[in-house]
Each structure stands twice: as structure tokens, then as C-alpha cells.
Coordinates of C-alpha atoms in Angstrom, one line a residue:
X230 CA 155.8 180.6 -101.3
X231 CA 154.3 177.1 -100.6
X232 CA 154.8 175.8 -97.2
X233 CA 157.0 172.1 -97.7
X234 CA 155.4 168.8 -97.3
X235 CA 156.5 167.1 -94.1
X236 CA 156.7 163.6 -95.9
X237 CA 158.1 161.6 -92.5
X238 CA 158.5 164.1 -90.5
X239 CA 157.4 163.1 -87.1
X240 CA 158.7 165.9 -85.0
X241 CA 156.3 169.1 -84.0
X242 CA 158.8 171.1 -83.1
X243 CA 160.4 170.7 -86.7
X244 CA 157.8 170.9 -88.5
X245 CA 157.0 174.1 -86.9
X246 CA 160.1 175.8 -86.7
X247 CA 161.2 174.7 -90.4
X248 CA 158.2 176.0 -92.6
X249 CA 156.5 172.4 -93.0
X250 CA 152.5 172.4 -93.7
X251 CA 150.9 171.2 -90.5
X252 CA 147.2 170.4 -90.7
X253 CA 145.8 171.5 -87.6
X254 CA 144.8 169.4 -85.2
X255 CA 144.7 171.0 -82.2
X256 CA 140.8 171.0 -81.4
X257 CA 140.3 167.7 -81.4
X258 CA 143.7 166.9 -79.3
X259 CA 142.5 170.1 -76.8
X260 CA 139.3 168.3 -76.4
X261 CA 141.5 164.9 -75.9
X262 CA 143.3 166.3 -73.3
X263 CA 140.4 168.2 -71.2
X264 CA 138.4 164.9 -71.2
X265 CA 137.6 163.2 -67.9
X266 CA 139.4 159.9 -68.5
X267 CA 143.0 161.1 -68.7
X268 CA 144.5 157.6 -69.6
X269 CA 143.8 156.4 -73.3
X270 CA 145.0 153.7 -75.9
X271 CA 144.6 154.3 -79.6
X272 CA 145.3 151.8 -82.5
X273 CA 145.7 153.0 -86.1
X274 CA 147.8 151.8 -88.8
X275 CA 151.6 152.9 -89.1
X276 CA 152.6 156.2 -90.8
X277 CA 149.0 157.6 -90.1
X278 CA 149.9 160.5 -87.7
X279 CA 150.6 158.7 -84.5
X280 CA 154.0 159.6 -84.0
X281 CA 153.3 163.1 -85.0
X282 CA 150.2 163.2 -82.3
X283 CA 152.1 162.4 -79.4
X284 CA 155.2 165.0 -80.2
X285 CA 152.1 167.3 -80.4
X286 CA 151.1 166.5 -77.0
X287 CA 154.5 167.2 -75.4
X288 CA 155.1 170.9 -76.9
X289 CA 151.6 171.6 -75.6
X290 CA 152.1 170.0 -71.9
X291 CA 156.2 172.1 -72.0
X292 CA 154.1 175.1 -72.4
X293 CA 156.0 175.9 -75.9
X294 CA 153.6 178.5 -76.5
X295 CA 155.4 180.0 -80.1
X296 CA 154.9 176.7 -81.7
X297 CA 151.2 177.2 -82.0
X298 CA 151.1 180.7 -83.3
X299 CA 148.1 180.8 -85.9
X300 CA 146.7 177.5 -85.1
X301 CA 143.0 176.7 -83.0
X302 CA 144.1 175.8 -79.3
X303 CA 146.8 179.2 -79.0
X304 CA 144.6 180.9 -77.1
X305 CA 142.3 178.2 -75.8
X306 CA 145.1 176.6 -73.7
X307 CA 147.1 177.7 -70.2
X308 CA 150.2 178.0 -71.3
X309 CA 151.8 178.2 -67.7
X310 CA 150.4 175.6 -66.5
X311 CA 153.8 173.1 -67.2
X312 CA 153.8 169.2 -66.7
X313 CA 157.1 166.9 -67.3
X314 CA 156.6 164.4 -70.4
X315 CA 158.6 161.3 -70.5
X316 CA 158.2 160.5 -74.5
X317 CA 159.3 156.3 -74.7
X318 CA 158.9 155.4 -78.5
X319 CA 159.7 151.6 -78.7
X320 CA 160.8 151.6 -82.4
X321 CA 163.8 153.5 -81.6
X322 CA 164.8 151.3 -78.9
X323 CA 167.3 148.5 -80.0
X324 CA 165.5 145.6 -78.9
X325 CA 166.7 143.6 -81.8
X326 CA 170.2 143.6 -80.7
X327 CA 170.2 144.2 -77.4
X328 CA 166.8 141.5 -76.5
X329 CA 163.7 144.0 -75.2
X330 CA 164.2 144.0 -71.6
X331 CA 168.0 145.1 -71.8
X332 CA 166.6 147.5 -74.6
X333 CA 164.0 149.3 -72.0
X334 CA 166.0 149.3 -69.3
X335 CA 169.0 151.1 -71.5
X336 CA 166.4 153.9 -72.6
X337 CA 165.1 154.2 -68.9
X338 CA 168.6 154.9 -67.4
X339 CA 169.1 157.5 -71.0
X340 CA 165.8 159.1 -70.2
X341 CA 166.5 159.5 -66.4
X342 CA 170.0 161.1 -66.7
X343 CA 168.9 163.0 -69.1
X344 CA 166.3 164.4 -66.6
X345 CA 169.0 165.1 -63.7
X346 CA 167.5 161.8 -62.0
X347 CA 169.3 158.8 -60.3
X348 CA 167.8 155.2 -61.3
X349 CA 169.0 152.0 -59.2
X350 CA 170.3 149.0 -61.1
X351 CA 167.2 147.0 -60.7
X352 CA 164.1 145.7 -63.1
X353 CA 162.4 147.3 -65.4
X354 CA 159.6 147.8 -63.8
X355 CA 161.4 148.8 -60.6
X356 CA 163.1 151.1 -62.4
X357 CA 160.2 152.8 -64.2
X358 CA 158.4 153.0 -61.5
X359 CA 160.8 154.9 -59.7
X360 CA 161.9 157.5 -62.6
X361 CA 158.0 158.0 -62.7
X362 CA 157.9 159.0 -58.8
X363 CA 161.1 160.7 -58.6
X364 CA 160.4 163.2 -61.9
X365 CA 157.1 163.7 -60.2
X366 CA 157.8 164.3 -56.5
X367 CA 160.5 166.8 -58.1
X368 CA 158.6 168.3 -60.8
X369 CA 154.8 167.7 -60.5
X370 CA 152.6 164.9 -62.2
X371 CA 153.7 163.3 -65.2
X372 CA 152.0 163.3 -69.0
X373 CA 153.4 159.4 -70.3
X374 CA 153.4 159.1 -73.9
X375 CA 154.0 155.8 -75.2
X376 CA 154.8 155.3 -79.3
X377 CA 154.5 152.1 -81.2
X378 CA 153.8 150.0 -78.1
X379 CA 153.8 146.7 -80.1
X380 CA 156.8 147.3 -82.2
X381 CA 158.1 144.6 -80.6
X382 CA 155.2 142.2 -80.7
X383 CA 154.2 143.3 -84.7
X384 CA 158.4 142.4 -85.6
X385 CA 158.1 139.2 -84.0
X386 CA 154.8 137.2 -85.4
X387 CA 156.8 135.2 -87.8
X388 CA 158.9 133.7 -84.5
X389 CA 156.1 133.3 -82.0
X390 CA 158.5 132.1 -79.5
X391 CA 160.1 135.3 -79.3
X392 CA 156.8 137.5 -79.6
X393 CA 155.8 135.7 -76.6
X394 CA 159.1 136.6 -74.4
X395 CA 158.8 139.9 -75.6
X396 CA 155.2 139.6 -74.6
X397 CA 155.7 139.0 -70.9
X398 CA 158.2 141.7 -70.5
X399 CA 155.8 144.1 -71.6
X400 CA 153.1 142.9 -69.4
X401 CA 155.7 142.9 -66.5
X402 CA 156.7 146.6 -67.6
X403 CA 153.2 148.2 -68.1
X404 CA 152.3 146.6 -64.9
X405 CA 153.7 149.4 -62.9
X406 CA 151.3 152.2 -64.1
X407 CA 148.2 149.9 -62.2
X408 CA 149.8 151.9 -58.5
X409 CA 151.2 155.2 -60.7
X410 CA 147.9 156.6 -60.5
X411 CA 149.4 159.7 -58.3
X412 CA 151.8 160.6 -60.4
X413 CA 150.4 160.8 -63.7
X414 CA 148.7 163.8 -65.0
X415 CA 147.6 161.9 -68.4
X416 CA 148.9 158.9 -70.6
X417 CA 148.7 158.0 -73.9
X418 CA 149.8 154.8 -75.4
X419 CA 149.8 154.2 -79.0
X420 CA 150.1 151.2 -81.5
X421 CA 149.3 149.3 -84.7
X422 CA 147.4 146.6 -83.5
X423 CA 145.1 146.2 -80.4
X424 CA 146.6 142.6 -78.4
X425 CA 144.6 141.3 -76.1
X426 CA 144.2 143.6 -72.9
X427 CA 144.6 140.2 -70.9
X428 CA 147.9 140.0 -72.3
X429 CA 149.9 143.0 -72.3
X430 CA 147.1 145.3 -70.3
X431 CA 145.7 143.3 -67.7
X432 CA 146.1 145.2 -65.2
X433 CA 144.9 148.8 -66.6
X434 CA 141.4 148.7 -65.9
X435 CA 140.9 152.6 -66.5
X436 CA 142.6 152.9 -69.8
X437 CA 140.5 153.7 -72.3
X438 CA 140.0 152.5 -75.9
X439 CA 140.3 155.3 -78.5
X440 CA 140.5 153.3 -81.5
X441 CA 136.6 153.0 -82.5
X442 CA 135.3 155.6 -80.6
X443 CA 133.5 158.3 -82.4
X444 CA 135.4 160.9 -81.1
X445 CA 139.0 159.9 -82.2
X446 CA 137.5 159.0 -85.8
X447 CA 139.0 162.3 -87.5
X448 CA 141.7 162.6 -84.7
X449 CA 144.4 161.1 -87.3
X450 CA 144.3 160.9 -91.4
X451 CA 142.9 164.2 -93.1
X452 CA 139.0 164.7 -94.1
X453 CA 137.8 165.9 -96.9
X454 CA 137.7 169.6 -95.8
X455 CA 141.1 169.4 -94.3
X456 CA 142.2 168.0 -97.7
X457 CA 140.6 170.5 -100.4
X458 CA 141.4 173.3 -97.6
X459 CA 145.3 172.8 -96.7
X460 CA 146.3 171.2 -100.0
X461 CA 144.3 174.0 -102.2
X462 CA 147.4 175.7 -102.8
X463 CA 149.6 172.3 -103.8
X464 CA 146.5 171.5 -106.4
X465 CA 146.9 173.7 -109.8
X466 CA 150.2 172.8 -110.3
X467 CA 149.4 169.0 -110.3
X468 CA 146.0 170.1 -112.3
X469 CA 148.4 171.4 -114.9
X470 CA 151.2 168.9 -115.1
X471 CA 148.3 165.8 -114.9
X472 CA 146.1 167.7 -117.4
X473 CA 142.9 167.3 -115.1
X474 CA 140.1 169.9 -113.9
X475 CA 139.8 170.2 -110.1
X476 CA 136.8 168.2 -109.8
X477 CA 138.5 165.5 -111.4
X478 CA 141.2 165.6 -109.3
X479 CA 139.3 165.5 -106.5
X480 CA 137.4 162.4 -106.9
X481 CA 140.6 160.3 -108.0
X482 CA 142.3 161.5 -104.9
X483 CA 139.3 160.0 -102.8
X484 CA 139.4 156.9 -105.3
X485 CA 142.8 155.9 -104.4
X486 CA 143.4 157.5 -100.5
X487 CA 140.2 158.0 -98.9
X488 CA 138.1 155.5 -97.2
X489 CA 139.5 154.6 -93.9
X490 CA 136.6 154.8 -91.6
X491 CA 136.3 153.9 -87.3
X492 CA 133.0 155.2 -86.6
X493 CA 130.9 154.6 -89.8
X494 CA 130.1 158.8 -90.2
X495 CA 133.7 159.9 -90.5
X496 CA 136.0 158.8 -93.8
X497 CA 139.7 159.5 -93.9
X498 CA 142.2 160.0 -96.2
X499 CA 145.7 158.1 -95.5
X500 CA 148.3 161.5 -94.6
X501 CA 151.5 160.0 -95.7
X502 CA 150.2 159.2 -99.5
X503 CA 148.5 162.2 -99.5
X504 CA 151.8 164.0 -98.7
X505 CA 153.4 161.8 -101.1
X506 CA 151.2 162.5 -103.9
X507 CA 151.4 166.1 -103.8
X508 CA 154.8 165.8 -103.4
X509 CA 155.6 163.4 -106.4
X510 CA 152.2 164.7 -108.6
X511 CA 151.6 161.3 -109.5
X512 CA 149.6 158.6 -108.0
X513 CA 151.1 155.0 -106.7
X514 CA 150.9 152.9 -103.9
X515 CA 153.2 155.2 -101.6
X516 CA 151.9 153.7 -98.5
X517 CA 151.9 150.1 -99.3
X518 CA 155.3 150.2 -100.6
X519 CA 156.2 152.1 -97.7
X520 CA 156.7 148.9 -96.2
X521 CA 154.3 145.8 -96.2
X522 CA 154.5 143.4 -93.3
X523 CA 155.4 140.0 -95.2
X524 CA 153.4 137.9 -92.8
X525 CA 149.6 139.3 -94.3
X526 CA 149.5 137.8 -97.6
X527 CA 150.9 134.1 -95.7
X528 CA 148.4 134.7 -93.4
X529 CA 145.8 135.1 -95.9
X530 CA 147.4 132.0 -98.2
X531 CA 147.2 130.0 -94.9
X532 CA 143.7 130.6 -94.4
X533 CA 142.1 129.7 -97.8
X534 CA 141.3 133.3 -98.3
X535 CA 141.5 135.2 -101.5
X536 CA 138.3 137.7 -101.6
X537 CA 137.6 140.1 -98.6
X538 CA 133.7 141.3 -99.6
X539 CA 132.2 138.5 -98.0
X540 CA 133.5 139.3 -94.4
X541 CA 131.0 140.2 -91.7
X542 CA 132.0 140.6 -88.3
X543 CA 130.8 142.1 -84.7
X544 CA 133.0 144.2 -82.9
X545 CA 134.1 142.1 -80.4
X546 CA 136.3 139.9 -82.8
X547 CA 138.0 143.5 -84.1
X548 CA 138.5 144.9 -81.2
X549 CA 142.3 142.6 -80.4
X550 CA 143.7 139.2 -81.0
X551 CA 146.6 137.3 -79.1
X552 CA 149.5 136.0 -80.3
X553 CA 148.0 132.1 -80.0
X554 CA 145.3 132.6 -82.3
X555 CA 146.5 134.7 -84.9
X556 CA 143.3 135.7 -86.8
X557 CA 143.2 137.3 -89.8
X558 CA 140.5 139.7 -89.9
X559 CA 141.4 141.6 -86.6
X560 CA 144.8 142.3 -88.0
X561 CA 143.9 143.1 -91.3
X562 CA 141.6 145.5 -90.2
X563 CA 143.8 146.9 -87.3
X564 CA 146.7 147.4 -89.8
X565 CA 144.7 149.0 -92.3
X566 CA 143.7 146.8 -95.2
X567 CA 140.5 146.4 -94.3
X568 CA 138.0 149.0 -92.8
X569 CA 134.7 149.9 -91.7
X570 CA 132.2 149.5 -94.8
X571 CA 128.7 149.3 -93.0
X572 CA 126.5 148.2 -90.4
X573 CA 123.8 146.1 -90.4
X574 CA 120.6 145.8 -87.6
X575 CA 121.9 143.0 -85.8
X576 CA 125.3 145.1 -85.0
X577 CA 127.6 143.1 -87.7
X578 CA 130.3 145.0 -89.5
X579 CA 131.1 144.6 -93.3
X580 CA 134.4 145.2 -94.5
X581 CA 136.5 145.9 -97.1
X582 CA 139.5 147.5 -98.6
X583 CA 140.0 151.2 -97.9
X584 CA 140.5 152.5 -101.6
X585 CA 142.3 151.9 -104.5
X586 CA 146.0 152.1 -103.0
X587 CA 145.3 149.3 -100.8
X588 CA 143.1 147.0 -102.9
X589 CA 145.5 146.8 -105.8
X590 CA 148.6 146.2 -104.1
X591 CA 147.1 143.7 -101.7
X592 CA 145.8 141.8 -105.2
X593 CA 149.4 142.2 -106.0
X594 CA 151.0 140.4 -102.7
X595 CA 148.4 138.0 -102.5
X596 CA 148.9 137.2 -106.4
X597 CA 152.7 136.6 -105.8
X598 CA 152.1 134.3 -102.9
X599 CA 149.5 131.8 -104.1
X600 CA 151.7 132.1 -107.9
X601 CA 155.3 131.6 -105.8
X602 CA 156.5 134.6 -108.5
X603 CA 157.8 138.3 -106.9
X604 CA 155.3 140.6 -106.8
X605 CA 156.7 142.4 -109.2
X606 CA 156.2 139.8 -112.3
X607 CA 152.3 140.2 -111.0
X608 CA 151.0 143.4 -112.8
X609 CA 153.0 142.3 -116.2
X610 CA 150.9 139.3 -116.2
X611 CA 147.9 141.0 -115.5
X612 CA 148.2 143.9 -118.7
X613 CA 149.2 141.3 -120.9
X614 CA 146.0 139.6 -120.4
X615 CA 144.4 142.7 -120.7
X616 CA 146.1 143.0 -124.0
X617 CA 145.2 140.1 -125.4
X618 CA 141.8 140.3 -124.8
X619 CA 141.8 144.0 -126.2
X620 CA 143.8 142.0 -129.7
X621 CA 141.0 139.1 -129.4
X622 CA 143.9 137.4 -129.3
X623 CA 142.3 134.0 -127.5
X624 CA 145.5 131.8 -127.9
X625 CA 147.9 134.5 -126.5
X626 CA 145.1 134.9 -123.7
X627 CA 145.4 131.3 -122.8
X628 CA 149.5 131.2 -122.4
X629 CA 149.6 134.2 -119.7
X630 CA 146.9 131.8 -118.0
X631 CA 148.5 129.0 -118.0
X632 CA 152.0 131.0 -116.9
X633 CA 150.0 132.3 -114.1
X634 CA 150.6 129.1 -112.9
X635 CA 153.9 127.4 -114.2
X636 CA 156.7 128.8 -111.1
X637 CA 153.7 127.2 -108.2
X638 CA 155.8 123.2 -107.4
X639 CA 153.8 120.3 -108.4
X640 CA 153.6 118.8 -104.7
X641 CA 152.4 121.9 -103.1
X642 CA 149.2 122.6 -106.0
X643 CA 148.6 118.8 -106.3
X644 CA 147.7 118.7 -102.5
X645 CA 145.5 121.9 -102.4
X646 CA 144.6 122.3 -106.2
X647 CA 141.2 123.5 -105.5
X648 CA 142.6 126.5 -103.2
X649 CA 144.9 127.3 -105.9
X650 CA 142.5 127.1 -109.4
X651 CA 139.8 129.5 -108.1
X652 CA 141.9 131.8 -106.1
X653 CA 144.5 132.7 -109.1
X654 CA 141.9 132.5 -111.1
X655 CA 139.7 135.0 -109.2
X656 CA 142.4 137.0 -108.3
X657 CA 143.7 137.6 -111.5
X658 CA 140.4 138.5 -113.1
X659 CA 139.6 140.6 -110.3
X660 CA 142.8 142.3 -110.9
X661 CA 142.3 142.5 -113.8
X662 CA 138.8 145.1 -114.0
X663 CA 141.6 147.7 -112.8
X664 CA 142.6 147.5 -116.5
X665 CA 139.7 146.5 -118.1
X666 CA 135.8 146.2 -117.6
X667 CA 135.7 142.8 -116.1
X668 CA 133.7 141.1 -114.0
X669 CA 134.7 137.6 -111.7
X670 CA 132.2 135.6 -109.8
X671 CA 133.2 132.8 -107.5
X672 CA 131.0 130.1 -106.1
X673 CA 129.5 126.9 -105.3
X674 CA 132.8 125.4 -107.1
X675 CA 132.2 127.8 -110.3
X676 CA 134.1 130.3 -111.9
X677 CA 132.5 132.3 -114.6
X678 CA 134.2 135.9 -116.0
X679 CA 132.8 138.9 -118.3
X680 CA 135.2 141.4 -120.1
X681 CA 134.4 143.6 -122.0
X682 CA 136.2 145.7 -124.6
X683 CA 135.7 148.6 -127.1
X684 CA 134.9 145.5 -130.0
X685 CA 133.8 142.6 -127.9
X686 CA 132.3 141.3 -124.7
X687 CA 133.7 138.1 -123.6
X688 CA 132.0 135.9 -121.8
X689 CA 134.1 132.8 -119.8
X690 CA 133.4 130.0 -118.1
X691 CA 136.5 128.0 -116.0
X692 CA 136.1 124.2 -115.6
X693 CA 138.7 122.1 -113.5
X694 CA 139.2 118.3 -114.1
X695 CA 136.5 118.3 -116.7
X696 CA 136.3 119.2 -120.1
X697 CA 136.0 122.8 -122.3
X698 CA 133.1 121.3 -124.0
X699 CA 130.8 120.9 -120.2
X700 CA 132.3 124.5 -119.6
X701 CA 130.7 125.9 -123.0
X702 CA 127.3 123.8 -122.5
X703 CA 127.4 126.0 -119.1
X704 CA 127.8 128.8 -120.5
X705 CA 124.9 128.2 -123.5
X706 CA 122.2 126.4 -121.2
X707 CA 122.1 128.8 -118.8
X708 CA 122.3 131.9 -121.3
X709 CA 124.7 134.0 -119.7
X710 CA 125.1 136.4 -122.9
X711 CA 121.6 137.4 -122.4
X712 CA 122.6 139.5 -119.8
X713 CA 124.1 141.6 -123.1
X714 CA 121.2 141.1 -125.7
X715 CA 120.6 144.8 -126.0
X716 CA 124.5 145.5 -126.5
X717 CA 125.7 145.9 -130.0
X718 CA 129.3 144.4 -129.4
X719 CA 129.8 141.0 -130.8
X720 CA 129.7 138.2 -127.8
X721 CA 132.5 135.8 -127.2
X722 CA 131.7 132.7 -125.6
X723 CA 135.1 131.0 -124.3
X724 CA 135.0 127.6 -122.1
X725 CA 138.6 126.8 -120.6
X726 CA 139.0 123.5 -118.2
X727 CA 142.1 123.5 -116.4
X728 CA 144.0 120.0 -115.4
X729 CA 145.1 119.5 -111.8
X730 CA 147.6 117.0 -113.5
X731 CA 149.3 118.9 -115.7
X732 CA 148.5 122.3 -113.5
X733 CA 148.2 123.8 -116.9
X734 CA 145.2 124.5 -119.3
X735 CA 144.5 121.4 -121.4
X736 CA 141.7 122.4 -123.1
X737 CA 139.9 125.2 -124.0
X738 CA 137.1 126.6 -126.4
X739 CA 135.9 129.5 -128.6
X740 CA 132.5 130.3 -129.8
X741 CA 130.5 133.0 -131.1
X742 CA 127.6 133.7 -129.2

């Protein structure tokens, strides 16, 4: 009988005791826990394993022996060697109702009578401080595990204002483990996104940063062994019901889920659409439209940016941002739609989208912004231009273009009309090669296209302000069907100017070529 798939299921002990496939982890967290530096921060993006790590931690540190029968660190660990855990997760803390201070210091007094201890009516920090010197006087040092640390920073970065107070009574709270030194055995503090250290942190000088080190890289998400060993039983029935071999499989599985990478060697798959795959046998964007922060795509839209293969970056700008300078690229790639791509001599990262899953709903959102339509209108728009061009149906071609843009308002596109031309335009077409063979290039105030079809190869050229007829001359003088010579398909030259006036094509072009 197959073991279930612990789709959001956070909880070791339940996963455990209720027959739920657990990938086995315990090496690499015995090795985390025997290491010299005892106080760590690691950043990854939600619903990759976090949650699941630090309940992992706490059976191991209460000695709960029976709940690793079978797995690596059973007999590699001293099971009677007991420590207290105090287990703060801030996402189940009701900071939006009850404002973040009120929020911690209601979970501090829960936690501490819950533990038999006595807390005065004081602040936060007071308060933590003392439950952290009282459970360890009584019971020996401390293990501190910290979940979603900036749940209440990441909630907040559409109302600065509030991200900041919330700010400074984290700073104030975190402050008290500088002088806890003596009572804590080993602390672990987990997030999303990596904020500044000067402005949450500032004070922890021996904490150290898990995030891109090489020994965390496979700590969380699942590896290719780990996939095609654990999920080897979960596979011929989705073989059978998808109608594919397992090698097939296989490689579309690390199309859309692999490719999250924090040390350049390693490549992980996402575990929550891997669980969800398996468990629905079909593939789809589980963990995009598992929930989406709204403020990416208007963060992107506010910065002018539409294509992410052009972004090269050093590791200091990664490594955090601050709630002042919002920058895109650090919380992209903390958050997950971006990783590690390569490395070149000079130290610079290239990035890029992890996989598939990713890529294509990020097209999506970002489509839906700049075109002021739900997302959901986006991928309609995108087949039927895939259909048309599969029809040779140029005039049908040139409505869904020109509906890509009819819902943006006249006052917004007429003051950035540029922006908005080549980024639907290159969005769309981009987009589009997930349908079709297509090919969009972008620069230097240009927009040219190539898509290709079982009868025809079109080739396109996009003009704004001018005229079809420059946009066809483009396209002739400078040969760009001779790329295809040697191909037998008939070649479609199509020149298409678009009007910043009427934000509408108002003029387009077909030729054979």
C-alpha cells in the first residue's frame, strides 16, 4: 500500500505517526545540528520545507526516539540527551488583528504557561528574555526555533508605514538573544526573504547565513535521486493514466519543477508541486497558484521590467534589501522566481526563472498588469494567437493584438507608451513559444518575431508611430528570411506599426517572402 502524500502537512510528528511519505532528511539536518556555529538563519521561498525542517528539529532535540525508526540519524543520534524547544512560528500569531507587539507578547504568555512558567506583565523583549532564562535555569539550555520570521514584514510591503512599525518591534524583540548566549543550546530562524541584518538583526553578530551556503543547498526541495527514489512507487500509475514512458516523465518533471539552485552544483525540485503532481497526475502551476504575492508583478511594472535574461548581479545585492529601497531582483530571487543560473570570472550571477511552473505563470501576472485584464483572460489571448497563426489567419492575428491592448486607459499608455508597446508585445510573443515555435527579440527600440508552424514560418517585424510599409523594408533589407533559406515551408513576411494615438494597430502588411 502506497504511503500518502503529505501535501501541507507541516507537522513531523503527523507525518510520522499517520503513514505520510517523508523524504529523509536527517543527514544533512544531523550534520546541521553537530556543526560548530550553533545559531543559523536560512531564507528560502514559502511552502519549500521550512516549516516542516524546524518541527524536525524539535522531535529530535525531545528525544522522540520512535519517530525516526527506519530513517539515517536513528542510530547516529543520543537520544537521551533532552533539550527544551520553544517553537515561535509568526504566521500563526494574529498580528493582523491584534497589531504585532500585542500579537508576540499574547503567544509569549501562551507558550510560557504552557511550560509551567510565570511571565511578568512587561515588554516583549523583557518578557522573552525572561521565559528564555527561566525554561533554562529549570530545564537546561534552550534549542529556539523561529518560523516565517518576516511574515509580518512580507504582509505589509504594500503599507510601508506599517512594515516599518512592525519592523522596529522585531528589532526590539530579537534584540534580547545578543545577552542569551548562556542559555541557548542552538537557534534557528527561518524566512522568505533575507532584510537587511542592520534592520531586524543588528545586533546578532554570530548568526550565521544558511541561505547560499553550499551546505544547506539540498537541505530543502528534493534532488533528483530523492525524486526518482521516494516517488518510484507513485510513478507507473501516472505513466499509465498520462500515457508516457518513464524517461519521459522524468524529463518533464524536471522541465516544469526542477531548477532551483543556491550553490551553482546542487538543483532542486520545488516539494509542494512535486507532492501535488503526484497527487493530482497532472501538471499545473500548483505552487504559483498556491498563492502569489500581488506586489511582484507591480514591482516589476514599476520598474520598466518585462524580461529577466538580462540580469547579472554579484552577491552582495542578493544577499537582503530594506524596506526603503525595495529592489526587485533581491526579492525575486529570495522568493523564488528567480535563481541561480551561472557564474561568471568576475564573480557576477546570472539569473533566471527556475523552470517552467514559474516562468509561465510569472508571463501570466506580468501580462495581466501591463494589459489591466485578470490574469485569467491572459492565456486565452495567447492560444488564440497561436491559432490564428496555425489558420494563417493574418487578419484574425491582428484583432487579438490589438485586444491585447484595448482594457489599458488612454492617460496611463499615452504617458508611458513605449514601456507598454514592447513589453506586451514581448511578453505576449514570448508567451507565446509555450504554444508554438516562436521566437521574440527586443532591442535598441526594435521588435522583430519568428513563428513557425507545420505549413509556414512567419517572419514579423513591429513598428510604433511609423508605418507597415518602413517595418516590411526592415524586414527585406536586412534579409531576415535568410536565416530559413534551406527550410522548405513557405515564408511569411508580416510588417505591423502600431499607433500610440489610437493604442491600436493602424496599419499592417503581408508579403510572401
Amino acid at each position: 500500500m502506497l504511503q500518502r502524500l503529505p501535501v501541507g502537512i507541516q507537522t513531523f510528528e503527523k507525518l510520522r505517526q499517520d503513514n505520510y511519505l517523508y523524504v529523509d532528511k536527517t543527514e544533512a539536518i544531523h550534520q546541521l545540528l553537530c556543526s560548530n556555529a550553533g545559531y543559523y538563519f536560512l531564507s528560502r521561498p514559502r511552502r519549500f520545507g521550512k516549516s516542516l525542517l524546524l518541527s524536525t528539529i524539535k522531535e529530535i532535540y525531545q528525544g522522540k526516539r520512535t519517530l525516526f525508526d527506519g530513517l539515517w540519524i536513528a542510530d547516529q543520534w543520543n537520544w537521551n540527551k533532552v533539550h527544551p524547544v520553544i517553537h515561535l512560528s509568526f504566521a500563526s500569531m494574529g498580528y493582523r488583528t491584534m497589531g504585532l507587539e500585542a500579537a508576540i507578547a499574547a503567544e509569549l504568555q501562551a507558550l510560557a504557561q504552557q511550560l509551567g512558567l510565570v511571565l511578568p506583565p512587561t515588554e516583549i523583549d523583557r518578557q522573552f528574555r525572561e521565559l528564555l532564562r527561566q525554561l533554562a535555569i529549570r530545564d537546561g539550555k534552550v534549542v529556539l526555533l523561529i518560523d516565517e520570521y518576516d511574515k509580518p514584514l512580507i504582509d505589509y510591503l504594500d503599507d510601508i508605514p506599517q512594515a516599518k512599525t512592525n519592523q522596529q518591534v522585531m528589532k526590539t524583540f530579537y534584540s534580547v538573544l545578543k545577552d542569551s548566549d548562556p542559555h541557548l543550546e542552538f537557534l534557528l530562524i527561518t524566512g522568505v526573504s533575507k532584510f537587511s541584518r542592520v534592520s531586524i538583526f543588528s545586533d546578532l553578530n554570530n548568526l550565521f547565513d544558511l541561505t547560499m551556503d553550499y551546505s544547506a543547498a539540498t537541505l530543502l526541495g528534493y534532488t533528483q535521486t530523492e525524486l526518482e527514489q521516494y516517488f518510484e512507487p507513485y510513478m507507473p500509475a501516472v505513466q499509465k493514466r498520462m500515457k508516457v514512458d518513464r524517461e519521459t516523465l522524468l524529463e518533464q518533471l524536471r522541465y516544469w519543477y526542477n531548477g532551483y539552485r543556491w550553490d551553482l552544483e546542487s538543483s532542486v525540485y520545488n516539494p509542494y508541486s512535486i507532492l501535488s503532481f503526484f497527487q493530482a497526475q497532472a501538471f499545473r502551476n500548483f505552487w504559483f497558484e498556491s498563492g502569489t504575492p500581488t506586489f511582484l508583478p507591480k514591482l516589476m511594472h514599476r520598474d520598466k521590467v518585462y524580461r529577466l535574461d538580462t540580469f547579472k548581479v554579484d552577491e552582495l545585492m542578493l544577499g537582503n534589501y530594506d524596506l526603503e529601497t525595495l529592489q526587485l531582483i533581491p526579492v525575486m530571487f529570495q522568493t523564488g522566481y528567480l535563481t541561480l543560473q551561472s557564474q561568471d570570472k568576475r564573480g557576477m550571477y546570472w539569473l533566471d526563472y527556475p523552470n517552467r511552473e514559474v516562468r509561465n505563470a510569472m508571463l501570466i501576472f506580468l501580462m495581466a498588469e501591463w494589459a489591466h485584464v485578470e490574469p485569467a483572460y491572459t492565456t486565452p489571448m495567447v492560444v488564440q494567437l497561436s491559432d490564428a497563426f496555425d489558420n494563417n489567419d493574418m487578419p484574425a492575428l491582428i484583432e487579438v493584438i490589438k485586444t491585447m491592448f484595448k482594457k489599458i486607459p488612454y492617460q496611463i499608455f499615452i504617458k508611458d507608451r513605449e514601456a507598454y508597446y514592447h513589453s506586451l508585445i514581448y511578453l505576449t510573443f514570448f508567451y507565446l513559444g509555450q504554444y508554438s515555435e516562436a521566437e521574440v527579440n527586443e532591442n535598441n527600440g526594435r521588435v522583430d518575431c519568428v513563428v513557425k508552424t507545420a505549413t509556414h514560418i512567419y517572419i514579423l517585424e513591429f513598428k510604433l508611430d511609423k508605418s507597415a510599409q518602413v517595418a516590411m523594408e526592415q524586414i527585406k533589407s536586412r534579409d531576415y528570411a535568410g536565416a530559413f533559406r534551406d527550410d522548405p515551408r513557405p515564408k511569411v513576411l508580416v510588417g505591423i506599426n502600431f499607433s500610440s494615438e489610437l493604442k491600436s494597430v493602424d496599419d499592417w502588411m503581408m508579403e510572401m517572402g
